[in-house]
Short mmCIF file of C-alpha atoms (C1' of nucleotides) in Angstrom, two decimals:
data_model
loop_
_atom_site.label_atom_id
_atom_site.label_comp_id
_atom_site.label_asym_id
_atom_site.label_seq_id
_atom_site.Cartn_x
_atom_site.Cartn_y
_atom_site.Cartn_z
CA MET A 1 -81.36 -27.17 -35.97
CA SER A 2 -85.01 -26.24 -35.83
CA THR A 3 -85.80 -28.21 -32.69
CA LEU A 4 -83.85 -26.96 -29.73
CA PRO A 5 -83.78 -29.17 -26.65
CA LEU A 6 -85.42 -27.54 -23.68
CA TYR A 7 -82.98 -26.70 -20.96
CA ASP A 8 -83.61 -28.94 -17.99
CA THR A 9 -84.72 -27.21 -14.84
CA ASP A 10 -83.64 -27.17 -11.22
CA MET A 11 -85.96 -30.11 -10.59
CA ALA A 12 -83.32 -32.51 -11.72
CA ARG A 13 -80.70 -31.17 -9.37
CA SER A 14 -80.05 -32.39 -5.84
CA ARG A 15 -80.98 -30.23 -2.88
CA THR A 16 -77.44 -30.13 -1.47
CA SER A 17 -76.57 -26.94 -3.32
CA ARG A 18 -74.16 -28.10 -5.94
CA ARG A 19 -72.29 -25.41 -7.70
CA PRO A 20 -74.76 -23.40 -9.76
CA ARG A 21 -75.22 -24.29 -13.41
CA ALA A 22 -71.72 -23.71 -14.74
CA ARG A 23 -72.00 -20.88 -17.20
CA TYR A 24 -68.83 -18.98 -16.47
CA HIS A 25 -66.10 -21.55 -16.27
CA HIS A 26 -65.70 -24.80 -18.05
CA GLY A 27 -63.30 -26.61 -15.83
CA ASP A 28 -60.65 -26.38 -18.49
CA LEU A 29 -61.86 -24.24 -21.33
CA ARG A 30 -58.40 -24.07 -22.84
CA ARG A 31 -58.25 -27.83 -23.18
CA ALA A 32 -61.82 -27.96 -24.50
CA LEU A 33 -60.99 -25.34 -27.12
CA LEU A 34 -57.94 -27.27 -28.23
CA GLU A 35 -59.83 -30.52 -28.60
CA GLU A 36 -62.76 -28.95 -30.38
CA ALA A 37 -60.37 -27.17 -32.76
CA ALA A 38 -58.53 -30.41 -33.51
CA ARG A 39 -61.85 -32.18 -34.08
CA THR A 40 -63.07 -29.48 -36.45
CA ILE A 41 -59.81 -29.43 -38.38
CA GLN A 42 -59.93 -33.18 -38.75
CA ALA A 43 -63.52 -33.08 -39.96
CA GLU A 44 -63.51 -29.99 -42.15
CA GLY A 45 -59.91 -29.07 -42.80
CA VAL A 46 -58.01 -26.05 -41.55
CA ASP A 47 -59.98 -23.63 -43.70
CA GLY A 48 -63.16 -24.94 -42.12
CA LEU A 49 -62.09 -23.83 -38.67
CA THR A 50 -63.83 -20.68 -37.45
CA LEU A 51 -63.47 -19.37 -33.94
CA ARG A 52 -67.14 -18.48 -33.89
CA ALA A 53 -68.25 -22.06 -34.60
CA VAL A 54 -65.83 -23.48 -32.04
CA GLY A 55 -67.15 -21.16 -29.37
CA GLN A 56 -70.74 -21.91 -30.26
CA ARG A 57 -70.17 -25.65 -30.13
CA LEU A 58 -68.72 -25.23 -26.65
CA GLY A 59 -71.62 -23.05 -25.53
CA VAL A 60 -69.34 -20.08 -25.13
CA SER A 61 -69.07 -16.64 -26.66
CA ARG A 62 -66.97 -16.30 -29.77
CA THR A 63 -64.50 -14.10 -27.95
CA ALA A 64 -64.04 -16.27 -24.88
CA LEU A 65 -61.14 -17.90 -26.66
CA TYR A 66 -59.02 -14.78 -26.37
CA ARG A 67 -58.63 -15.40 -22.63
CA HIS A 68 -56.63 -18.53 -23.45
CA PHE A 69 -54.97 -17.85 -26.79
CA ALA A 70 -53.51 -14.69 -28.24
CA ASP A 71 -55.25 -15.25 -31.56
CA LYS A 72 -56.29 -17.91 -34.04
CA SER A 73 -52.71 -18.53 -35.05
CA ALA A 74 -51.75 -19.28 -31.44
CA LEU A 75 -54.59 -21.79 -31.22
CA LEU A 76 -53.39 -23.52 -34.38
CA SER A 77 -49.85 -23.53 -33.08
CA ALA A 78 -51.05 -25.28 -29.93
CA VAL A 79 -52.95 -27.81 -32.03
CA ALA A 80 -49.72 -28.45 -33.93
CA ARG A 81 -47.87 -28.95 -30.66
CA ASP A 82 -50.38 -31.57 -29.52
CA GLY A 83 -49.90 -33.27 -32.86
CA PHE A 84 -46.14 -33.57 -32.41
CA ARG A 85 -46.69 -35.01 -28.94
CA MET A 86 -49.06 -37.66 -30.30
CA LEU A 87 -46.63 -38.43 -33.12
CA ARG A 88 -43.71 -38.89 -30.76
CA LEU A 89 -45.73 -41.26 -28.57
CA ALA A 90 -46.78 -43.29 -31.63
CA LEU A 91 -43.17 -43.55 -32.83
CA VAL A 92 -41.76 -44.65 -29.48
CA GLU A 93 -44.59 -47.12 -28.99
CA ALA A 94 -43.92 -48.77 -32.36
CA TRP A 95 -40.16 -48.89 -31.77
CA GLU A 96 -40.58 -50.56 -28.39
CA ARG A 97 -43.42 -52.89 -29.41
CA GLU A 98 -41.40 -54.44 -32.23
CA GLY A 99 -38.37 -54.96 -30.05
CA ARG A 100 -36.25 -52.10 -31.44
CA GLY A 101 -33.50 -52.91 -33.91
CA ARG A 102 -34.37 -53.48 -37.53
CA PRO A 103 -38.04 -54.49 -37.13
CA GLY A 104 -38.54 -51.70 -34.61
CA PHE A 105 -37.15 -49.19 -37.10
CA GLU A 106 -39.44 -50.33 -39.86
CA ALA A 107 -42.39 -50.20 -37.46
CA MET A 108 -41.46 -46.61 -36.61
CA GLY A 109 -41.50 -45.67 -40.27
CA LEU A 110 -44.89 -47.29 -40.76
CA ALA A 111 -46.24 -45.65 -37.62
CA TYR A 112 -45.13 -42.25 -38.88
CA VAL A 113 -46.80 -42.55 -42.25
CA ARG A 114 -49.93 -44.09 -40.77
CA PHE A 115 -50.25 -41.27 -38.26
CA ALA A 116 -50.18 -38.73 -41.07
CA ILE A 117 -52.64 -40.62 -43.25
CA ALA A 118 -55.02 -41.13 -40.33
CA ASN A 119 -54.88 -37.44 -39.38
CA PRO A 120 -54.20 -35.61 -42.62
CA SER A 121 -55.53 -32.18 -41.67
CA HIS A 122 -53.94 -32.24 -38.25
CA TYR A 123 -50.67 -33.28 -39.89
CA ARG A 124 -50.89 -30.37 -42.32
CA VAL A 125 -51.24 -27.96 -39.43
CA MET A 126 -48.13 -29.43 -37.83
CA PHE A 127 -46.14 -28.57 -40.94
CA GLY A 128 -48.05 -25.45 -41.81
CA GLY A 129 -45.21 -23.06 -41.17
CA PHE A 130 -45.78 -22.23 -37.52
CA LEU A 131 -42.21 -23.26 -36.82
CA ALA A 132 -40.87 -21.05 -39.58
CA ARG A 133 -42.32 -17.89 -38.05
CA PRO A 134 -39.97 -15.13 -36.88
CA THR A 135 -40.70 -16.01 -33.25
CA PRO A 136 -42.10 -19.52 -33.14
CA ASP A 137 -43.96 -20.83 -30.11
CA PRO A 138 -41.18 -22.30 -27.92
CA GLU A 139 -43.42 -25.13 -26.74
CA LEU A 140 -44.05 -26.07 -30.34
CA SER A 141 -40.34 -26.06 -31.14
CA GLU A 142 -39.68 -28.23 -28.12
CA GLU A 143 -42.35 -30.78 -28.99
CA ALA A 144 -41.21 -30.98 -32.63
CA ALA A 145 -37.63 -31.45 -31.46
CA GLY A 146 -38.84 -34.22 -29.13
CA ALA A 147 -40.37 -36.19 -31.98
CA PHE A 148 -37.18 -35.75 -33.99
CA GLN A 149 -35.12 -36.91 -31.03
CA ALA A 150 -37.00 -40.23 -30.90
CA LEU A 151 -35.70 -40.88 -34.39
CA VAL A 152 -32.15 -39.83 -33.52
CA ASP A 153 -32.13 -42.12 -30.47
CA SER A 154 -33.23 -45.07 -32.55
CA LEU A 155 -30.49 -44.45 -35.12
CA VAL A 156 -27.77 -44.06 -32.50
CA GLU A 157 -28.80 -47.36 -30.97
CA GLN A 158 -28.72 -49.04 -34.37
CA GLN A 159 -25.25 -47.64 -34.97
CA GLN A 160 -24.07 -49.05 -31.64
CA SER A 161 -25.44 -52.48 -32.47
CA GLY A 162 -23.77 -52.41 -35.89
CA LEU A 163 -26.93 -52.08 -37.97
CA VAL A 164 -26.26 -48.62 -39.36
CA LYS A 165 -23.16 -46.86 -40.66
CA ARG A 166 -21.55 -44.39 -38.29
CA ASP A 167 -22.55 -41.27 -40.21
CA ASP A 168 -23.51 -38.15 -38.31
CA PRO A 169 -26.69 -39.34 -36.55
CA LEU A 170 -28.34 -35.93 -36.97
CA GLN A 171 -27.75 -35.95 -40.70
CA LEU A 172 -29.02 -39.54 -40.89
CA ALA A 173 -32.10 -38.65 -38.87
CA ARG A 174 -32.86 -35.65 -41.09
CA MET A 175 -32.66 -37.87 -44.13
CA ILE A 176 -34.93 -40.56 -42.69
CA TRP A 177 -37.36 -37.95 -41.45
CA ALA A 178 -37.44 -36.37 -44.88
CA ILE A 179 -38.30 -39.72 -46.43
CA VAL A 180 -41.21 -40.62 -44.16
CA HIS A 181 -42.41 -37.04 -44.16
CA GLY A 182 -42.23 -36.97 -47.94
CA ILE A 183 -44.14 -40.22 -48.29
CA ALA A 184 -46.73 -39.00 -45.81
CA MET A 185 -47.23 -35.66 -47.52
CA LEU A 186 -47.39 -37.08 -51.03
CA ALA A 187 -49.91 -39.68 -49.88
CA ILE A 188 -52.05 -37.08 -48.14
CA ASP A 189 -51.83 -34.79 -51.11
CA GLY A 190 -53.23 -37.41 -53.46
CA HIS A 191 -50.14 -37.99 -55.56
CA PHE A 192 -50.46 -41.74 -55.31
CA ALA A 193 -54.18 -41.77 -56.03
CA HIS A 194 -54.13 -42.94 -59.62
CA GLU A 195 -51.35 -45.43 -59.24
CA GLY A 196 -51.22 -48.77 -57.56
CA ALA A 197 -49.34 -47.37 -54.61
CA ASP A 198 -50.27 -47.23 -50.97
CA GLY A 199 -48.39 -45.69 -48.08
CA ASP A 200 -47.54 -48.93 -46.28
CA SER A 201 -45.92 -50.74 -49.19
CA LEU A 202 -43.99 -47.67 -50.31
CA THR A 203 -42.77 -47.10 -46.77
CA ALA A 204 -41.65 -50.69 -46.39
CA PHE A 205 -39.89 -50.54 -49.73
CA ALA A 206 -38.21 -47.24 -48.88
CA ILE A 207 -37.01 -48.35 -45.46
CA GLU A 208 -35.49 -51.48 -46.94
CA ARG A 209 -33.85 -49.68 -49.84
CA ILE A 210 -32.53 -46.98 -47.54
CA ARG A 211 -30.64 -49.70 -45.75
CA THR A 212 -29.22 -51.45 -48.78
CA GLY A 213 -29.12 -48.64 -51.32
CA ILE A 214 -30.62 -48.34 -54.75
CA GLY A 215 -27.29 -48.38 -56.56
CA GLU A 216 -26.17 -51.40 -58.53
CA LEU A 217 -23.42 -53.29 -56.75
CA ARG A 218 -20.39 -53.60 -59.01
CA ALA A 219 -18.86 -56.38 -56.93
CA GLY A 220 -21.06 -59.51 -57.03
CA MET B 1 -48.62 5.01 -51.43
CA SER B 2 -49.26 8.71 -50.91
CA THR B 3 -47.86 9.86 -54.23
CA LEU B 4 -49.77 8.44 -57.15
CA PRO B 5 -48.21 8.78 -60.58
CA LEU B 6 -50.27 11.01 -62.86
CA TYR B 7 -51.85 9.11 -65.71
CA ASP B 8 -50.35 10.23 -68.98
CA THR B 9 -52.68 11.92 -71.38
CA ASP B 10 -53.63 11.52 -75.00
CA MET B 11 -50.82 13.87 -75.94
CA ALA B 12 -48.38 11.02 -75.87
CA ARG B 13 -50.39 8.92 -78.28
CA SER B 14 -50.08 8.88 -82.03
CA ARG B 15 -52.82 10.35 -84.17
CA THR B 16 -53.44 7.16 -86.13
CA SER B 17 -56.31 6.16 -83.88
CA ARG B 18 -54.87 3.33 -81.86
CA ARG B 19 -57.35 1.36 -79.88
CA PRO B 20 -58.76 3.60 -77.15
CA ARG B 21 -57.19 3.51 -73.70
CA ALA B 22 -57.67 -0.13 -72.78
CA ARG B 23 -60.03 -0.15 -69.85
CA TYR B 24 -62.14 -3.17 -70.68
CA HIS B 25 -59.71 -5.77 -71.77
CA HIS B 26 -56.19 -6.35 -70.72
CA GLY B 27 -54.82 -8.32 -73.57
CA ASP B 28 -54.60 -11.38 -71.40
CA LEU B 29 -56.23 -10.68 -68.06
CA ARG B 30 -56.16 -14.34 -67.16
CA ARG B 31 -52.39 -14.47 -67.48
CA ALA B 32 -52.03 -11.16 -65.62
CA LEU B 33 -54.18 -12.46 -62.76
CA LEU B 34 -52.11 -15.63 -62.52
CA GLU B 35 -48.83 -13.75 -62.40
CA GLU B 36 -50.07 -11.19 -59.91
CA ALA B 37 -51.43 -13.97 -57.69
CA ALA B 38 -48.13 -15.86 -57.80
CA ARG B 39 -46.26 -12.64 -57.00
CA THR B 40 -48.51 -11.88 -54.03
CA ILE B 41 -48.27 -15.42 -52.69
CA GLN B 42 -44.52 -15.28 -52.94
CA ALA B 43 -44.36 -11.94 -51.15
CA GLU B 44 -47.05 -12.38 -48.51
CA GLY B 45 -47.88 -16.06 -48.32
CA VAL B 46 -51.08 -17.80 -49.35
CA ASP B 47 -53.09 -16.24 -46.54
CA GLY B 48 -52.04 -12.81 -47.75
CA LEU B 49 -53.71 -13.32 -51.11
CA THR B 50 -57.00 -11.49 -51.49
CA LEU B 51 -58.90 -11.28 -54.73
CA ARG B 52 -59.76 -7.68 -54.00
CA ALA B 53 -56.11 -6.64 -53.74
CA VAL B 54 -55.15 -8.56 -56.86
CA GLY B 55 -57.90 -6.85 -58.82
CA GLN B 56 -56.96 -3.46 -57.49
CA ARG B 57 -53.30 -3.92 -58.35
CA LEU B 58 -54.30 -4.77 -61.91
CA GLY B 59 -56.62 -1.77 -62.16
CA VAL B 60 -59.64 -4.01 -62.44
CA SER B 61 -62.78 -4.61 -60.42
CA ARG B 62 -62.60 -7.18 -57.67
CA THR B 63 -65.09 -9.37 -59.49
CA ALA B 64 -63.46 -9.26 -62.93
CA LEU B 65 -61.58 -12.39 -61.95
CA TYR B 66 -64.73 -14.50 -62.07
CA ARG B 67 -64.75 -14.25 -65.85
CA HIS B 68 -61.55 -16.28 -65.92
CA PHE B 69 -61.67 -18.49 -62.85
CA ALA B 70 -64.56 -20.23 -61.16
CA ASP B 71 -63.44 -19.06 -57.73
CA LYS B 72 -60.39 -18.38 -55.60
CA SER B 73 -59.63 -22.08 -55.32
CA ALA B 74 -59.51 -22.41 -59.10
CA LEU B 75 -57.05 -19.52 -59.26
CA LEU B 76 -54.81 -21.19 -56.69
CA SER B 77 -55.05 -24.47 -58.55
CA ALA B 78 -53.86 -22.73 -61.69
CA VAL B 79 -50.98 -21.16 -59.75
CA ALA B 80 -50.06 -24.64 -58.55
CA ARG B 81 -50.13 -25.92 -62.12
CA ASP B 82 -47.72 -23.21 -63.24
CA GLY B 83 -45.48 -24.22 -60.36
CA PHE B 84 -45.29 -27.83 -61.48
CA ARG B 85 -44.45 -26.68 -64.97
CA MET B 86 -41.60 -24.51 -63.71
CA LEU B 87 -40.37 -27.35 -61.51
CA ARG B 88 -40.32 -29.83 -64.37
CA LEU B 89 -38.37 -27.43 -66.55
CA ALA B 90 -35.84 -26.87 -63.75
CA LEU B 91 -35.41 -30.63 -63.22
CA VAL B 92 -34.89 -31.43 -66.89
CA GLU B 93 -32.52 -28.51 -67.30
CA ALA B 94 -30.34 -29.70 -64.41
CA TRP B 95 -30.35 -33.29 -65.62
CA GLU B 96 -29.26 -32.29 -69.13
CA ARG B 97 -26.78 -29.62 -68.04
CA GLU B 98 -24.78 -32.04 -65.90
CA GLY B 99 -24.67 -34.66 -68.62
CA ARG B 100 -27.28 -37.05 -67.15
CA GLY B 101 -26.08 -40.16 -65.30
CA ARG B 102 -24.89 -39.87 -61.76
CA PRO B 103 -23.94 -36.17 -61.71
CA GLY B 104 -27.12 -35.32 -63.59
CA PHE B 105 -29.17 -37.14 -61.01
CA GLU B 106 -27.57 -35.29 -58.11
CA ALA B 107 -28.09 -32.01 -59.95
CA MET B 108 -31.77 -32.87 -60.35
CA GLY B 109 -32.10 -33.44 -56.62
CA LEU B 110 -30.38 -30.15 -55.84
CA ALA B 111 -32.51 -28.33 -58.40
CA TYR B 112 -35.66 -29.71 -56.80
CA VAL B 113 -34.78 -28.61 -53.29
CA ARG B 114 -33.49 -25.25 -54.48
CA PHE B 115 -36.68 -24.57 -56.39
CA ALA B 116 -38.73 -25.16 -53.25
CA ILE B 117 -36.48 -23.06 -51.03
CA ALA B 118 -36.44 -20.23 -53.57
CA ASN B 119 -40.24 -20.28 -53.90
CA PRO B 120 -41.51 -21.52 -50.53
CA SER B 121 -45.02 -20.12 -50.68
CA HIS B 122 -45.56 -21.13 -54.27
CA TYR B 123 -44.30 -24.58 -53.40
CA ARG B 124 -46.75 -24.83 -50.53
CA VAL B 125 -49.61 -24.06 -52.86
CA MET B 126 -48.45 -26.82 -55.19
CA PHE B 127 -48.79 -29.32 -52.36
CA GLY B 128 -51.71 -27.64 -50.66
CA GLY B 129 -54.21 -30.39 -51.36
CA PHE B 130 -55.62 -29.24 -54.69
CA LEU B 131 -54.76 -32.62 -56.14
CA ALA B 132 -56.50 -34.45 -53.31
CA ARG B 133 -59.86 -32.83 -54.03
CA PRO B 134 -62.78 -35.00 -55.10
CA THR B 135 -62.52 -33.66 -58.65
CA PRO B 136 -59.05 -32.19 -59.10
CA ASP B 137 -58.24 -29.84 -61.95
CA PRO B 138 -57.20 -32.18 -64.80
CA GLU B 139 -54.58 -29.73 -66.04
CA LEU B 140 -53.03 -29.68 -62.58
CA SER B 141 -52.95 -33.47 -62.43
CA GLU B 142 -51.32 -33.58 -65.84
CA GLU B 143 -48.65 -31.04 -64.96
CA ALA B 144 -47.84 -32.77 -61.66
CA ALA B 145 -47.60 -36.09 -63.46
CA GLY B 146 -45.26 -34.47 -65.98
CA ALA B 147 -42.83 -33.38 -63.28
CA PHE B 148 -42.95 -36.87 -61.79
CA GLN B 149 -42.31 -38.39 -65.19
CA ALA B 150 -39.05 -36.44 -65.56
CA LEU B 151 -37.83 -38.29 -62.49
CA VAL B 152 -39.04 -41.66 -63.75
CA ASP B 153 -37.31 -41.13 -67.09
CA SER B 154 -34.04 -40.33 -65.38
CA LEU B 155 -34.25 -43.47 -63.24
CA VAL B 156 -35.08 -45.73 -66.18
CA GLU B 157 -32.08 -44.39 -68.05
CA GLN B 158 -29.86 -45.02 -65.03
CA GLN B 159 -31.16 -48.56 -64.81
CA GLN B 160 -30.34 -49.15 -68.45
CA SER B 161 -26.81 -47.87 -68.00
CA GLY B 162 -26.32 -50.08 -64.94
CA LEU B 163 -26.28 -47.32 -62.33
CA VAL B 164 -29.47 -48.25 -60.51
CA LYS B 165 -31.01 -51.56 -59.48
CA ARG B 166 -33.85 -52.81 -61.63
CA ASP B 167 -36.59 -52.20 -59.09
CA ASP B 168 -39.97 -51.01 -60.28
CA PRO B 169 -39.08 -47.56 -61.64
CA LEU B 170 -42.35 -46.07 -60.40
CA GLN B 171 -41.71 -47.26 -56.87
CA LEU B 172 -38.13 -45.96 -57.07
CA ALA B 173 -39.32 -42.61 -58.38
CA ARG B 174 -41.90 -42.29 -55.60
CA MET B 175 -39.20 -42.95 -53.05
CA ILE B 176 -36.79 -40.41 -54.50
CA TRP B 177 -39.53 -37.85 -54.89
CA ALA B 178 -40.52 -38.38 -51.27
CA ILE B 179 -36.94 -37.72 -50.17
CA VAL B 180 -36.41 -34.49 -52.03
CA HIS B 181 -39.94 -33.36 -51.24
CA GLY B 182 -39.37 -34.17 -47.59
CA ILE B 183 -36.09 -32.27 -47.48
CA ALA B 184 -37.69 -29.33 -49.24
CA MET B 185 -40.71 -29.19 -46.94
CA LEU B 186 -38.71 -29.58 -43.74
CA ALA B 187 -36.31 -26.87 -44.87
CA ILE B 188 -39.16 -24.51 -45.78
CA ASP B 189 -40.92 -25.26 -42.54
CA GLY B 190 -37.94 -24.22 -40.45
CA HIS B 191 -37.05 -27.61 -39.03
CA PHE B 192 -33.38 -27.18 -39.84
CA ALA B 193 -33.19 -23.63 -38.53
CA HIS B 194 -31.47 -24.25 -35.24
CA GLU B 195 -29.09 -26.89 -36.47
CA GLY B 196 -26.07 -26.68 -38.68
CA ALA B 197 -27.96 -28.05 -41.65
CA ASP B 198 -28.70 -26.55 -45.00
CA GLY B 199 -30.71 -27.95 -47.88
CA ASP B 200 -27.83 -28.43 -50.29
CA SER B 201 -25.57 -30.47 -48.04
CA LEU B 202 -28.42 -32.62 -46.77
CA THR B 203 -29.59 -33.24 -50.32
CA ALA B 204 -26.11 -34.21 -51.47
CA PHE B 205 -25.72 -36.50 -48.49
CA ALA B 206 -29.13 -38.09 -49.04
CA ILE B 207 -28.62 -38.68 -52.75
CA GLU B 208 -25.29 -40.34 -52.09
CA ARG B 209 -26.61 -42.51 -49.26
CA ILE B 210 -29.67 -43.47 -51.26
CA ARG B 211 -27.28 -44.98 -53.76
CA THR B 212 -25.06 -46.84 -51.34
CA GLY B 213 -27.41 -47.44 -48.42
CA ILE B 214 -27.12 -46.51 -44.79
CA GLY B 215 -26.82 -50.10 -43.60
CA GLU B 216 -23.49 -51.45 -42.37
CA LEU B 217 -21.93 -53.81 -44.87
CA ARG B 218 -21.24 -57.15 -43.22
CA ALA B 219 -18.87 -58.27 -45.95
CA GLY B 220 -15.81 -56.03 -46.06
"C1'" DA C 1 -67.93 -11.12 -74.25
"C1'" DC C 2 -66.28 -8.59 -70.66
"C1'" DC C 3 -66.57 -5.54 -66.82
"C1'" DT C 4 -68.86 -2.88 -62.95
"C1'" DG C 5 -70.94 -1.45 -58.17
"C1'" DA C 6 -73.97 -2.65 -54.69
"C1'" DA C 7 -75.31 -6.11 -51.62
"C1'" DC C 8 -74.98 -10.48 -48.89
"C1'" DA C 9 -73.32 -13.57 -45.63
"C1'" DC C 10 -69.59 -14.43 -43.60
"C1'" DC C 11 -64.82 -13.74 -41.05
"C1'" DG C 12 -61.05 -12.40 -36.87
"C1'" DT C 13 -60.39 -9.05 -33.51
"C1'" DT C 14 -61.12 -5.14 -30.18
"C1'" DC C 15 -63.25 -3.19 -26.29
"C1'" DA C 16 -66.22 -1.27 -22.78
"C1'" DA C 17 -69.16 -3.46 -19.76
"C1'" DG C 18 -70.82 -7.04 -16.82
"C1'" DT C 19 -70.28 -10.90 -12.81
"C1'" DA D 1 -60.37 -13.76 -13.40
"C1'" DC D 2 -63.44 -14.84 -16.75
"C1'" DC D 3 -67.06 -13.99 -19.92
"C1'" DT D 4 -70.32 -11.13 -22.84
"C1'" DG D 5 -72.52 -8.28 -26.89
"C1'" DA D 6 -71.86 -4.68 -29.97
"C1'" DA D 7 -68.96 -2.79 -33.30
"C1'" DC D 8 -65.11 -2.58 -36.75
"C1'" DA D 9 -62.62 -3.62 -40.72
"C1'" DC D 10 -62.11 -6.93 -43.45
"C1'" DC D 11 -63.26 -11.24 -46.63
"C1'" DG D 12 -65.32 -14.30 -51.10
"C1'" DT D 13 -69.17 -14.47 -53.91
"C1'" DT D 14 -73.59 -13.28 -56.36
"C1'" DC D 15 -76.17 -10.56 -59.45
"C1'" DA D 16 -78.61 -7.10 -62.03
"C1'" DA D 17 -76.92 -3.66 -64.86
"C1'" DG D 18 -73.90 -1.44 -68.04
"C1'" DT D 19 -70.77 -1.25 -72.65
#
DNA sequence: ACCTGAACACCGTTCAAGT
DNA sequence: ACCTGAACACCGTTCAAGT
């Protein structure tokens, strides 16, 4: 921090009058703020995120942010929204890559848990209560519903191909979501730390047992 | 807030020299701080908890707390520990009340989800990452493990009475815990708000389907 | 031992002023 | 439109000083 780089001078710039040294607009400051916030959260946790530091790292005043977000909470809500978008893409990718059906479904479950474990702080923000607010960000609601819908679609398809019982698909999806979300959260929160458990093997076990049940079969 | 009650005077006190008006010790300030913190969290959320307000509400300086807790994080960790204790008691009570076995197990699941929904902010603190710290509070780890053990015990007993397959009980318990935890968190976080779902019916559905499986039975 | 008040180094947010 | 610096009302935490 003690050695500041000298700002380079006009010497390095071409003569054909480019736009003057951009000090007032950053192309897309909103996007830059979002990415820097996500990066900080990932590196230091949610509590480590300060608007002042974000601004400083972007070479911008600490109040510039208020042109793009109502307040810190709105910024976090937008970070959460981006997270649900990334999650949905990861789920669909896994489902397609493994050829849908039973292996595709297991891959989706693994992809979900791995996403959370790879981005624990970001994942915490996604489920940090921004959806439970009196008036939640509609874009956040939509993106969260989109991720949920990917799961519903997969279950409906499995019902049609005779892999899954014809229960209410929404109820089924909520249950499956609860399982992978629960595994993800418990893993992130360190509840499997002192046991011989890791997210992948527990997820694989859970997905299999969800299909066949944990109850003892009376009929051989 | 504008009308403060007048402090009562010495007139009301007996002559037999009781201990002077307690201004320096509060019997059990530590306990009082814990309860006031839990109350505030419940009423205003974790972000609404300030040490200054807690101290003020207890008629104590804002730094008195540091005699009993290392810092704010230690206070929250202790609140989390109390939460796990309450949760364990609720689980065991439900299990016993319904006569163990299959109905006892369903009652445990319902008790878990209901505890979280009744104490959403407290529940969030319990899973707020205090266990995932580099050096977690040992008392917190112990209390969390205790709640988990109640679930393990119930599953072992169900295995012995032929109700549950003889999978690794720890792996089974992790899976069940993930389900109820997932349902609880999603409910708290408002993900079931705009659907016709409530915690109880989803929990009952999940517990039943966990037993029998969601997969289509090929053999009739 | 337990508690206090003053002080420190931070926050998020507002706002009049600049370009 | 977009950005700035100063100012405001808060924080958690430290510490010398009191009983």
